[in-house]
Coordinates of C-alpha atoms in Angstrom, one line a residue:
M123 CA 22.2 8.5 -31.0
C124 CA 22.0 5.2 -33.1
T125 CA 24.6 3.5 -30.3
F126 CA 22.5 4.8 -27.6
L127 CA 19.3 3.3 -28.9
N128 CA 20.9 0.2 -29.6
I129 CA 22.2 -0.1 -25.8
F130 CA 18.6 0.8 -24.8
N131 CA 17.0 -1.8 -26.9
M132 CA 19.5 -4.5 -25.9
L133 CA 18.7 -3.7 -22.2
K134 CA 14.8 -3.9 -23.0
L135 CA 15.4 -7.1 -24.7
I136 CA 17.4 -8.7 -21.5
I137 CA 14.6 -7.4 -19.4
M138 CA 12.0 -8.7 -21.7
I139 CA 13.4 -12.4 -21.4
T140 CA 12.2 -13.4 -18.0
L141 CA 12.8 -17.2 -18.8
S142 CA 16.2 -17.9 -20.5
Q143 CA 16.6 -18.1 -24.1
N144 CA 17.5 -21.6 -23.4
S145 CA 14.3 -22.3 -21.8
I146 CA 12.2 -20.5 -24.4
Q147 CA 13.8 -22.3 -27.1
K148 CA 13.3 -25.8 -25.3
I149 CA 9.8 -25.0 -24.8
L150 CA 9.2 -24.5 -28.5
G151 CA 11.4 -27.3 -29.7
I152 CA 13.9 -24.9 -31.4
N153 CA 17.3 -26.5 -31.5
E154 CA 19.4 -24.1 -33.8
K155 CA 21.3 -21.1 -32.6
V156 CA 19.0 -18.1 -32.8
Y157 CA 20.2 -14.5 -32.7
L158 CA 17.9 -12.1 -31.0
T159 CA 19.6 -8.5 -31.0
K160 CA 20.5 -6.7 -34.2
E161 CA 24.1 -6.4 -32.9
D162 CA 24.4 -10.2 -32.8
M163 CA 22.5 -10.5 -36.3
S164 CA 24.9 -7.8 -37.8
K165 CA 27.9 -10.4 -36.8
Q166 CA 26.2 -13.2 -38.9
F167 CA 25.7 -10.9 -41.8
I168 CA 28.0 -11.7 -44.7
V169 CA 27.7 -9.9 -48.0
T170 CA 29.1 -9.7 -51.4
F171 CA 28.2 -7.5 -54.4
S172 CA 27.1 -8.4 -57.8
P173 CA 29.3 -6.9 -60.4
Y174 CA 26.4 -6.9 -63.1
S175 CA 23.9 -4.5 -64.0
D176 CA 22.1 -3.6 -67.4
N177 CA 20.8 -0.3 -66.0
K178 CA 22.1 1.7 -63.0
S179 CA 20.8 5.2 -62.5
L180 CA 22.7 8.0 -60.8
N181 CA 20.4 7.6 -57.6
I182 CA 21.3 3.9 -57.6
N183 CA 24.9 4.7 -57.9
K184 CA 24.9 7.1 -55.0
F185 CA 22.8 4.6 -52.9
E186 CA 25.5 2.1 -53.5
K187 CA 28.2 4.3 -52.4
K188 CA 26.1 5.0 -49.3
L189 CA 25.5 1.3 -48.6
R190 CA 29.1 0.4 -49.0
E191 CA 30.2 3.1 -46.6
S192 CA 27.7 2.0 -44.0
F193 CA 28.6 -1.5 -44.2
S194 CA 32.1 -0.5 -43.4
R195 CA 31.2 1.6 -40.3
L196 CA 28.8 -1.3 -39.1
N197 CA 32.0 -3.7 -39.3
I198 CA 29.9 -5.9 -42.0
K199 CA 31.9 -8.7 -43.3
V200 CA 32.2 -8.1 -47.2
V201 CA 33.5 -10.9 -49.4
P202 CA 34.8 -10.1 -52.9
Y203 CA 32.7 -11.5 -55.5
D204 CA 35.2 -13.7 -56.9
D205 CA 35.7 -15.3 -53.5
S206 CA 32.0 -16.0 -52.7
W207 CA 31.9 -19.0 -54.9
V208 CA 32.3 -22.7 -53.7
D209 CA 33.1 -25.8 -56.0
V210 CA 30.1 -28.3 -56.6
P211 CA 31.1 -31.9 -56.2
L212 CA 30.7 -33.7 -59.5
K213 CA 28.5 -36.3 -58.2
K214 CA 26.0 -33.7 -57.2
R215 CA 26.3 -31.8 -60.7
I216 CA 25.6 -35.2 -62.4
N217 CA 22.6 -35.9 -60.2
R218 CA 21.3 -32.4 -60.8
F219 CA 21.8 -32.7 -64.5
S220 CA 20.0 -36.1 -64.6
K221 CA 17.0 -34.7 -62.5
Y222 CA 16.4 -31.8 -64.8
L223 CA 16.6 -34.0 -68.0
F224 CA 14.1 -36.3 -66.2
N225 CA 12.1 -33.3 -65.6
N226 CA 11.9 -32.5 -69.3
V227 CA 10.9 -36.1 -70.2
I228 CA 8.2 -36.0 -67.8
W229 CA 7.1 -32.7 -69.2
Y230 CA 7.1 -34.2 -72.8
I231 CA 5.1 -37.1 -72.2
R232 CA 2.4 -35.2 -70.3
K233 CA 2.3 -32.8 -73.2
I234 CA 1.9 -35.2 -76.1
T235 CA -0.5 -37.2 -74.0
G236 CA -2.5 -34.2 -73.2
M237 CA -2.3 -34.5 -69.5
S238 CA -2.2 -31.2 -67.5
E239 CA 1.4 -29.6 -66.9
I240 CA 2.6 -30.0 -63.4
N241 CA 6.3 -29.0 -64.3
F242 CA 8.0 -26.6 -66.7
Y243 CA 10.3 -27.4 -69.7
L244 CA 13.8 -26.2 -69.0
P245 CA 16.1 -25.4 -71.8
L246 CA 19.6 -27.1 -72.1
E247 CA 21.4 -23.8 -71.5
T248 CA 19.3 -23.4 -68.2
I249 CA 20.2 -26.9 -67.2
K250 CA 23.9 -26.0 -67.6
I251 CA 23.5 -23.2 -65.3
L252 CA 21.5 -25.3 -62.5
S253 CA 24.2 -28.0 -62.9
G254 CA 27.2 -25.7 -62.8
S255 CA 30.6 -26.2 -61.2
K256 CA 30.3 -23.5 -58.9
R257 CA 27.6 -21.9 -56.7
I258 CA 27.7 -18.9 -54.1
K259 CA 28.6 -20.2 -50.8
K260 CA 25.8 -20.8 -48.0
G261 CA 25.2 -17.9 -45.7
I262 CA 26.4 -15.2 -48.1
C263 CA 23.9 -12.5 -49.0
V264 CA 24.3 -11.0 -52.7
V265 CA 23.4 -7.1 -53.3
C266 CA 22.5 -6.4 -56.9
F267 CA 22.3 -2.9 -58.2
G268 CA 19.9 -2.2 -60.9
E269 CA 18.5 -4.7 -63.5
H270 CA 20.2 -7.9 -64.2
S271 CA 19.8 -10.0 -67.3
L272 CA 18.3 -13.3 -67.2
K273 CA 21.9 -14.9 -67.1
Q274 CA 23.1 -12.6 -64.5
L275 CA 20.2 -13.2 -62.0
Q276 CA 21.9 -14.4 -58.9
M277 CA 19.1 -16.4 -57.4
Q278 CA 20.1 -19.0 -60.3
H279 CA 23.5 -19.2 -58.7
I280 CA 23.0 -19.5 -54.8
S281 CA 23.4 -22.7 -52.9
S282 CA 20.4 -22.6 -50.5
F283 CA 17.1 -20.9 -50.8
K284 CA 17.1 -20.5 -47.0
D285 CA 20.7 -19.6 -46.3
N286 CA 21.3 -17.2 -49.0
S287 CA 19.4 -14.0 -49.8
I288 CA 19.3 -11.6 -52.7
V289 CA 18.8 -7.9 -52.1
T290 CA 18.3 -6.0 -55.2
I291 CA 18.5 -2.0 -55.4
V292 CA 16.1 -0.4 -58.0
D293 CA 14.7 3.0 -58.7
F294 CA 11.5 4.1 -56.8
P295 CA 8.3 2.9 -58.2
E296 CA 6.7 5.9 -60.1
E297 CA 3.1 4.4 -59.2
I298 CA 4.0 4.5 -55.3
N299 CA 3.6 7.5 -53.0
E300 CA 3.1 8.3 -49.5
S301 CA -0.6 7.9 -49.8
S302 CA -0.4 4.4 -51.6
T303 CA -2.5 1.8 -50.0
F304 CA -1.3 -1.6 -48.6
N305 CA -2.9 -3.5 -51.6
Q306 CA -1.0 -1.0 -54.1
H307 CA 2.3 -1.9 -52.4
F308 CA 1.4 -5.6 -52.2
D309 CA 1.0 -5.5 -55.9
V310 CA 4.1 -3.6 -56.7
A311 CA 6.4 -5.6 -54.3
M312 CA 5.3 -9.1 -55.7
K313 CA 6.0 -7.9 -59.2
L314 CA 9.4 -6.7 -58.4
F315 CA 10.3 -9.9 -56.3
A316 CA 9.2 -11.9 -59.5
Y317 CA 10.8 -9.9 -62.1
H318 CA 14.2 -9.4 -60.4
M319 CA 14.2 -12.9 -58.6
T320 CA 14.9 -11.5 -55.2
N321 CA 14.3 -11.6 -51.6
I322 CA 14.4 -8.0 -50.8
V323 CA 13.9 -4.8 -52.8
I324 CA 15.1 -1.7 -51.8
S325 CA 14.0 1.3 -54.1
V326 CA 15.5 4.6 -53.9
D327 CA 15.2 8.0 -55.4
D328 CA 17.4 11.1 -54.5
K329 CA 15.8 11.8 -51.2
K330 CA 14.3 8.5 -49.8
M331 CA 14.6 4.7 -49.7
M332 CA 11.8 2.1 -49.1
V333 CA 12.4 -1.6 -48.2
Y334 CA 10.1 -4.5 -49.4
N335 CA 10.4 -7.9 -48.2
F336 CA 8.0 -10.9 -48.2
N337 CA 6.2 -9.4 -45.0
A338 CA 4.6 -7.0 -47.3
S339 CA 5.9 -4.2 -45.3
H340 CA 7.1 -1.0 -46.7
P341 CA 9.0 1.3 -44.5
I342 CA 10.2 4.4 -46.1
Y343 CA 13.2 6.4 -44.7
T344 CA 14.7 9.8 -45.5
L345 CA 18.4 9.3 -46.7
D346 CA 19.7 12.6 -45.2
D347 CA 18.3 12.0 -41.7
D348 CA 21.6 11.0 -40.3
K349 CA 20.3 7.7 -39.2
F350 CA 21.1 5.5 -42.3
D351 CA 23.3 3.0 -40.3
C352 CA 20.5 2.6 -37.9
H353 CA 18.0 1.9 -40.8
I354 CA 20.3 -0.8 -42.4
L355 CA 20.9 -2.1 -38.8
E356 CA 17.2 -2.3 -37.9
T357 CA 15.5 -3.0 -41.1
L358 CA 17.9 -4.8 -43.7
I359 CA 20.2 -7.0 -41.7
P360 CA 17.6 -8.7 -39.5
K361 CA 15.4 -9.7 -42.6
V362 CA 18.6 -11.4 -44.2
V363 CA 19.7 -13.0 -40.9
A364 CA 16.3 -14.2 -39.9
P365 CA 14.9 -15.0 -43.2
I366 CA 11.5 -16.4 -44.3
S367 CA 11.6 -20.2 -43.5
P368 CA 8.2 -22.1 -44.1
H369 CA 8.0 -25.1 -42.1
R370 CA 8.3 -28.6 -43.8
L371 CA 6.0 -31.4 -43.2
R372 CA 8.9 -33.5 -42.1
E373 CA 9.1 -31.2 -39.1
F374 CA 5.7 -32.5 -37.7
K375 CA 4.6 -35.7 -36.4
I376 CA 1.5 -36.4 -38.4
L377 CA -1.1 -38.4 -36.6
K378 CA -2.6 -41.3 -38.4
D379 CA -6.1 -41.0 -37.0
G380 CA -8.0 -38.0 -37.9
F381 CA -10.2 -35.7 -35.6
N382 CA -13.7 -35.7 -36.0
P383 CA -15.0 -32.3 -37.0
N384 CA -18.7 -33.0 -36.0
D385 CA -18.1 -34.0 -32.5
N386 CA -19.1 -31.6 -29.6
L387 CA -15.4 -30.3 -29.1
H388 CA -14.3 -29.8 -32.4
S389 CA -17.5 -28.6 -33.9
K390 CA -18.0 -25.8 -31.6
V391 CA -14.5 -24.5 -32.2
I392 CA -14.9 -24.8 -36.1
K393 CA -18.3 -23.0 -35.9
E394 CA -16.6 -20.1 -34.0
L395 CA -13.8 -20.1 -36.5
A396 CA -16.3 -19.9 -39.5
E397 CA -18.3 -17.3 -38.0
G398 CA -15.4 -15.2 -36.8
A399 CA -13.8 -15.5 -40.5
R400 CA -17.2 -14.5 -42.0
M401 CA -17.1 -11.3 -39.8
F402 CA -13.4 -10.5 -40.4
A403 CA -14.1 -10.5 -44.1
K404 CA -15.8 -7.2 -43.6
T405 CA -12.9 -5.7 -41.9
N406 CA -10.7 -5.7 -45.3
L407 CA -7.7 -6.9 -43.0
Y408 CA -7.3 -10.0 -45.1
P409 CA -6.4 -9.1 -48.9
S410 CA -6.5 -11.5 -51.4
G411 CA -3.5 -13.8 -52.1
K412 CA -1.0 -14.0 -55.0
K413 CA -0.7 -17.1 -57.2
I414 CA 3.0 -17.6 -58.3
D415 CA 1.6 -18.5 -61.7
D416 CA 0.1 -14.8 -62.0
L417 CA 3.3 -13.2 -61.3
P418 CA 5.6 -11.7 -64.2
F419 CA 8.4 -13.9 -63.9
R420 CA 10.8 -13.8 -66.9
H421 CA 11.3 -17.5 -67.3
N422 CA 9.3 -20.8 -66.2
L423 CA 12.5 -21.6 -64.2
H424 CA 11.9 -18.7 -62.0
K425 CA 8.2 -19.8 -61.1
L426 CA 9.5 -23.1 -60.2
I427 CA 12.4 -21.6 -58.0
G428 CA 9.6 -19.4 -56.5
K429 CA 7.5 -22.4 -55.5
L430 CA 10.7 -24.3 -54.2
H431 CA 11.4 -21.5 -52.0
L432 CA 7.9 -21.5 -50.6
D433 CA 8.0 -25.3 -50.0
N434 CA 6.2 -26.1 -53.2
R435 CA 3.2 -23.6 -52.3
S436 CA 1.4 -22.3 -55.2
G437 CA 1.3 -18.7 -53.8
M438 CA 1.1 -16.5 -50.7
S439 CA -1.5 -14.9 -48.8
F440 CA -1.2 -12.8 -45.6
G441 CA -2.7 -13.0 -42.2
F442 CA -4.0 -16.0 -40.3
L443 CA -7.2 -17.0 -38.3
A444 CA -6.7 -19.6 -35.6
Y445 CA -8.4 -20.9 -32.7
Q446 CA -6.9 -22.5 -29.7
M447 CA -8.6 -25.6 -28.4
P448 CA -10.2 -25.5 -24.9
F449 CA -7.4 -26.7 -22.5
N450 CA -6.5 -28.3 -19.1
L451 CA -4.2 -25.9 -16.8
S452 CA -0.7 -26.9 -16.1
E453 CA 0.2 -28.2 -12.6
V454 CA 1.8 -25.3 -10.7
Y455 CA 4.1 -26.0 -7.7
S456 CA 6.1 -23.9 -5.2
I457 CA 9.8 -24.4 -5.7
D458 CA 9.8 -26.2 -2.3
E459 CA 7.1 -28.5 -3.1
F460 CA 8.8 -29.4 -6.4
R461 CA 12.1 -30.1 -5.0
V462 CA 10.5 -32.7 -2.6
M463 CA 9.7 -34.6 -5.9
Y464 CA 12.9 -33.8 -7.8
Q465 CA 15.8 -32.8 -5.4
D466 CA 18.1 -32.3 -8.4
S467 CA 15.9 -29.8 -10.3
F468 CA 16.9 -26.5 -11.6
V469 CA 20.5 -26.7 -10.7
S470 CA 21.9 -24.9 -13.6
G471 CA 19.0 -23.3 -15.4
D472 CA 15.4 -22.3 -15.2
Y473 CA 14.0 -25.5 -17.1
Y474 CA 14.1 -28.9 -16.0
V475 CA 13.2 -32.2 -17.9
N476 CA 12.2 -35.2 -15.7
E477 CA 12.8 -39.0 -16.6
I478 CA 9.6 -39.2 -18.8
G479 CA 10.4 -36.1 -20.8
K480 CA 8.1 -33.6 -19.2
I481 CA 9.4 -30.0 -19.2
Y482 CA 9.2 -27.7 -16.3
I483 CA 10.2 -24.2 -15.9
L484 CA 11.1 -22.0 -13.0
V485 CA 9.3 -18.5 -12.6
N486 CA 9.7 -15.8 -10.3
I487 CA 6.4 -13.8 -10.0
D488 CA 5.2 -11.7 -7.1
N489 CA 8.4 -12.5 -5.2
K490 CA 7.6 -16.0 -5.4
E491 CA 9.4 -18.7 -7.1
I492 CA 7.0 -21.2 -8.7
V493 CA 7.3 -24.2 -10.9
L494 CA 5.2 -24.7 -13.9
E495 CA 4.8 -27.7 -16.1
V496 CA 5.2 -26.8 -19.7
P497 CA 1.6 -27.7 -21.2
E498 CA 0.4 -29.6 -24.4
V499 CA -1.5 -27.2 -26.7
W500 CA -3.7 -27.8 -29.8
V501 CA -5.0 -25.2 -32.2
M502 CA -7.4 -25.3 -35.1
T503 CA -5.9 -23.6 -38.1
L504 CA -6.3 -23.3 -41.8
R505 CA -4.0 -24.7 -44.6
S506 CA -1.5 -22.1 -46.1
G507 CA -2.9 -20.6 -49.1
S508 CA -6.6 -21.2 -48.2
D509 CA -9.4 -18.1 -48.1
K510 CA -9.0 -17.2 -44.6
T511 CA -12.2 -15.5 -44.5
N512 CA -14.2 -18.0 -46.7
F513 CA -12.7 -21.2 -46.0
N514 CA -14.1 -24.4 -46.7
P515 CA -14.4 -26.6 -43.4
A516 CA -14.2 -29.8 -45.4
K517 CA -10.9 -29.2 -47.1
D518 CA -9.0 -26.4 -45.4
L519 CA -8.7 -27.2 -41.7
I520 CA -5.5 -28.4 -40.1
K521 CA -5.1 -29.0 -36.2
L522 CA -1.6 -28.2 -34.9
G523 CA -0.1 -29.2 -31.6
L524 CA 2.8 -28.7 -29.6
V525 CA 3.8 -31.4 -27.0
G526 CA 7.0 -31.4 -25.2
G527 CA 8.7 -29.3 -27.9
T528 CA 7.6 -31.4 -30.8
M529 CA 4.9 -30.2 -33.3
Y530 CA 2.2 -32.4 -34.4
M531 CA -0.1 -32.4 -37.3
Q532 CA -3.7 -33.7 -37.5
Y533 CA -6.3 -33.7 -40.3
P534 CA -10.0 -34.1 -40.5
S535 CA -11.0 -37.6 -40.4
G536 CA -11.8 -39.1 -43.8
L537 CA -10.0 -36.3 -45.8
K538 CA -7.6 -37.4 -48.6
I539 CA -4.5 -35.1 -48.3
S540 CA -2.9 -33.5 -51.3
S541 CA 0.1 -31.5 -52.0
E542 CA -1.7 -28.4 -51.1
Y543 CA -1.8 -29.0 -47.3
K544 CA 0.7 -27.0 -46.0
P545 CA 0.7 -25.5 -42.6
S546 CA 0.8 -21.7 -42.1
F547 CA 4.1 -19.8 -42.4
D548 CA 3.5 -18.5 -38.8
T549 CA 2.8 -22.1 -37.3
K550 CA 5.8 -21.7 -34.7
V551 CA 4.4 -18.2 -33.8
I552 CA 0.8 -19.8 -33.3
L553 CA 2.0 -22.5 -31.1
A554 CA 4.3 -20.0 -29.0
H555 CA 1.1 -17.8 -28.4
A556 CA -0.9 -21.1 -27.5
V557 CA 1.7 -22.4 -24.9
G558 CA 2.0 -19.0 -23.4
N559 CA -1.6 -18.7 -23.0
V560 CA -1.9 -21.9 -21.1
M561 CA 1.1 -20.8 -19.0
I562 CA -0.4 -17.4 -18.1
A563 CA -3.9 -19.2 -17.4
S564 CA -2.4 -21.7 -15.3
I565 CA -0.3 -19.0 -13.3
L566 CA -3.4 -16.8 -12.8
D567 CA -5.3 -19.8 -11.6
Y568 CA -2.7 -20.5 -9.0
F569 CA -3.1 -17.0 -7.6
D570 CA -6.8 -16.5 -8.2
K571 CA -9.1 -19.2 -8.9
N572 CA -11.9 -17.0 -9.9
N573 CA -10.1 -14.9 -12.7
K574 CA -12.0 -14.7 -15.9
F575 CA -9.1 -15.4 -18.3
S576 CA -8.3 -18.9 -16.9
N577 CA -12.0 -19.9 -16.5
N578 CA -13.0 -18.9 -20.1
S579 CA -10.0 -20.3 -21.7
K580 CA -10.2 -23.7 -20.3
K581 CA -13.9 -23.8 -20.9
N582 CA -14.0 -22.2 -24.5
G583 CA -10.5 -21.8 -25.8
L584 CA -9.0 -18.8 -27.1
S585 CA -8.8 -17.0 -30.6
I586 CA -5.4 -16.3 -32.1
S587 CA -5.3 -14.0 -35.2
H588 CA -2.8 -12.0 -37.4
W589 CA -3.0 -9.4 -39.7
H590 CA -0.3 -7.2 -41.6
G591 CA -1.6 -3.9 -39.8
Y592 CA -1.5 -2.4 -36.2
F593 CA -4.1 -1.1 -33.6
H594 CA -4.2 2.7 -32.8
P595 CA -2.8 2.7 -29.2
K596 CA -5.8 4.8 -27.8
Q597 CA -8.3 2.1 -29.5
I598 CA -7.0 -1.2 -28.0
P599 CA -9.7 -3.4 -26.6
H600 CA -9.8 -3.3 -22.9
G601 CA -7.9 -6.0 -21.1
L602 CA -5.1 -6.5 -23.6
T603 CA -1.3 -6.0 -23.0
M604 CA 0.8 -4.9 -26.2
Y605 CA 4.4 -5.6 -26.7
G606 CA 7.1 -6.3 -29.2
L607 CA 7.5 -2.7 -30.9
S608 CA 11.3 -2.6 -30.0
N609 CA 12.0 -6.1 -31.5
P610 CA 14.2 -6.4 -34.8
H611 CA 12.2 -6.4 -38.1
V612 CA 12.6 -10.0 -38.8
S613 CA 11.0 -12.1 -41.6
C614 CA 7.8 -14.2 -40.8
S615 CA 8.1 -17.9 -39.9
S616 CA 11.7 -17.2 -38.5
P617 CA 12.5 -18.7 -35.2
Q618 CA 13.2 -15.3 -33.9
S619 CA 9.3 -14.4 -34.3
A620 CA 8.3 -17.4 -32.2
V621 CA 11.0 -16.6 -29.3
Y622 CA 9.8 -12.9 -29.3
A623 CA 6.1 -14.1 -29.3
L624 CA 6.5 -16.2 -26.1
S625 CA 9.0 -14.2 -24.1
G626 CA 7.2 -10.9 -24.9
K627 CA 3.9 -12.6 -23.9
L628 CA 5.3 -13.5 -20.5
V629 CA 6.8 -10.2 -19.6
A630 CA 3.8 -8.2 -20.8
F631 CA 1.7 -10.4 -18.6
F632 CA 4.1 -10.0 -15.6
D633 CA 4.0 -6.2 -15.9
Y634 CA 0.1 -6.5 -15.8
F635 CA 0.1 -8.8 -12.9
K636 CA 2.6 -6.5 -11.0
H637 CA 0.3 -3.5 -11.3
N638 CA -2.5 -5.7 -9.8
K639 CA -4.5 -5.6 -13.2
H640 CA -4.5 -9.4 -13.5
D641 CA -8.2 -9.4 -12.9
E642 CA -8.8 -7.5 -16.2
Y643 CA -6.5 -9.5 -18.2
I644 CA -8.2 -11.2 -21.4
G645 CA -5.2 -11.4 -23.9
D646 CA -2.6 -9.6 -25.8
I647 CA -1.3 -7.7 -29.0
H648 CA 2.1 -9.0 -30.1
I649 CA 3.6 -6.3 -32.5
E650 CA 5.9 -7.7 -35.1
P651 CA 7.5 -4.4 -36.3
H652 CA 7.2 -4.1 -40.3
H653 CA 5.1 -7.3 -40.4
G654 CA 1.8 -7.1 -38.4
I655 CA 0.3 -8.1 -35.1
N656 CA -1.0 -11.3 -33.4
V657 CA -4.0 -11.0 -31.2
S658 CA -4.8 -13.3 -28.4
Y659 CA -8.6 -12.8 -27.6
P660 CA -11.4 -14.7 -25.9
S661 CA -13.5 -14.8 -29.0
L662 CA -12.8 -14.2 -32.9
T663 CA -16.5 -13.2 -33.2
E664 CA -16.1 -10.7 -30.5
L665 CA -12.9 -9.3 -31.7
A666 CA -14.4 -9.1 -35.4
E667 CA -17.2 -7.3 -34.0
Y668 CA -15.0 -4.7 -31.8
I669 CA -13.1 -3.8 -35.0
L670 CA -16.4 -3.4 -37.1
N671 CA -17.8 -1.2 -34.5
N672 CA -14.4 0.7 -34.3
P673 CA -13.4 0.9 -38.0
D674 CA -10.4 3.3 -37.3
S675 CA -8.9 1.2 -34.7
T676 CA -6.9 -1.0 -37.0
V677 CA -6.0 -0.8 -40.7
L678 CA -3.6 -2.7 -43.1
G679 CA -0.1 -1.0 -43.5
N680 CA 2.1 0.9 -41.2
K681 CA -0.2 3.8 -40.3
Y682 CA -0.2 3.0 -36.6
L683 CA 3.0 1.4 -36.1
N684 CA 4.8 4.1 -34.5
N685 CA 1.8 6.2 -33.0

């Protein structure tokens, strides 16, 4: 059964990508190799097992045996623990040792002078661990069974926070049951992450398992349903191969001149964003975030590692509210018109870059081959960690752009930027939706100048929002397509998320267009399984109003995921 479903899902994915993967990645500026299917991800999954444990229950022992057997059936590459280490060059060890000693000097100076503490004191024993002669090789996932002592915590020994993941198997939390709320799961998951210093927690009892990761998802599976391999392939492996990967400031071109939040263009968008946020506060779809300092870490070093893992963010919050700026439509040509200008275009693929760097894509729709210039897009967003439903316009706004595959960032004019200004974890997904929205509006305008989606979007812009829940299929606002349910369960901020967002958006629209419903089209719902949804909608306030008038249409958690 699992094999049939895998083949079926692979065919659906092939059909989904109307543009080639190379074209999608070119548009989004993603240069790394991106694995999109569960089968391809499983080939990249390399695992070792920690030999340590201070407390392994009978249920954990049984699950360990079941997991090892599953990895064998799935042909997962398992590396013996003793072979998973790599030597660290002496120069790098000395640099690390010096850096941590200097950290302690700074801590001591600030302490005796009464200054606020911005770092942590590290005991010499800890510095020796961090400056050790061996680290776990990049790309290897370490699976831990039961509780580990401080010295045994594997997060302290990995080579890379991005390329190594820790998976910890624990007993099922006593305070969690089938009726537990999203917030209850959120609280328990964050405590487990901090205490065990792990990326993923799998909690088990004699009948079921539950998977927690930083998406705040909590899928629960029965252990004797004869689908264990499928659950591992669909739920665990993609989250390891496509891990959380927040965008660093160095990935953006930061504009020197800020935008004027009080001019006609920006003030209108900011007002809509603020009013929409105020209304969304009443929906209970945006829970309060968690500060790293408040989590039950067993050592100050672990707080430091947590912040480094999140690119020096002080905590995590879930969901985003964004507003795409009003935009100009892209130029659209028939293939014959385009080849008059560029005779050598689209010889070996479905994208073409001209002599000044403009990207064009070739699309087949309604049995016509048309060429579309990839648009420039700009989106008003909020800095990561801000209160999404009660933000401060003077301090929390960030404007993001995507131009020719390059990400741009712009701050309000006159604002003094601090280390708190980090872009959303979902930045690339936001920009993927934005560029897809302009592409769709441009295609619609090419076929029908009077369509409401294009005319509204180029005049007023478009809202893009995300929360960790799903719509009931029978209570979706009219005019929205919905897609993404069959995608692998990847982590937020992964490049896979952005590729799924844009490729799925185009296929969902083309299907709408094929059925002559394009005059009704107003946006879409992008399902990210065991993560949440992204919604493109004409107005943030109108979407919030719809939800408030239909309170059972969407809720936090997995309630409507498989309905």
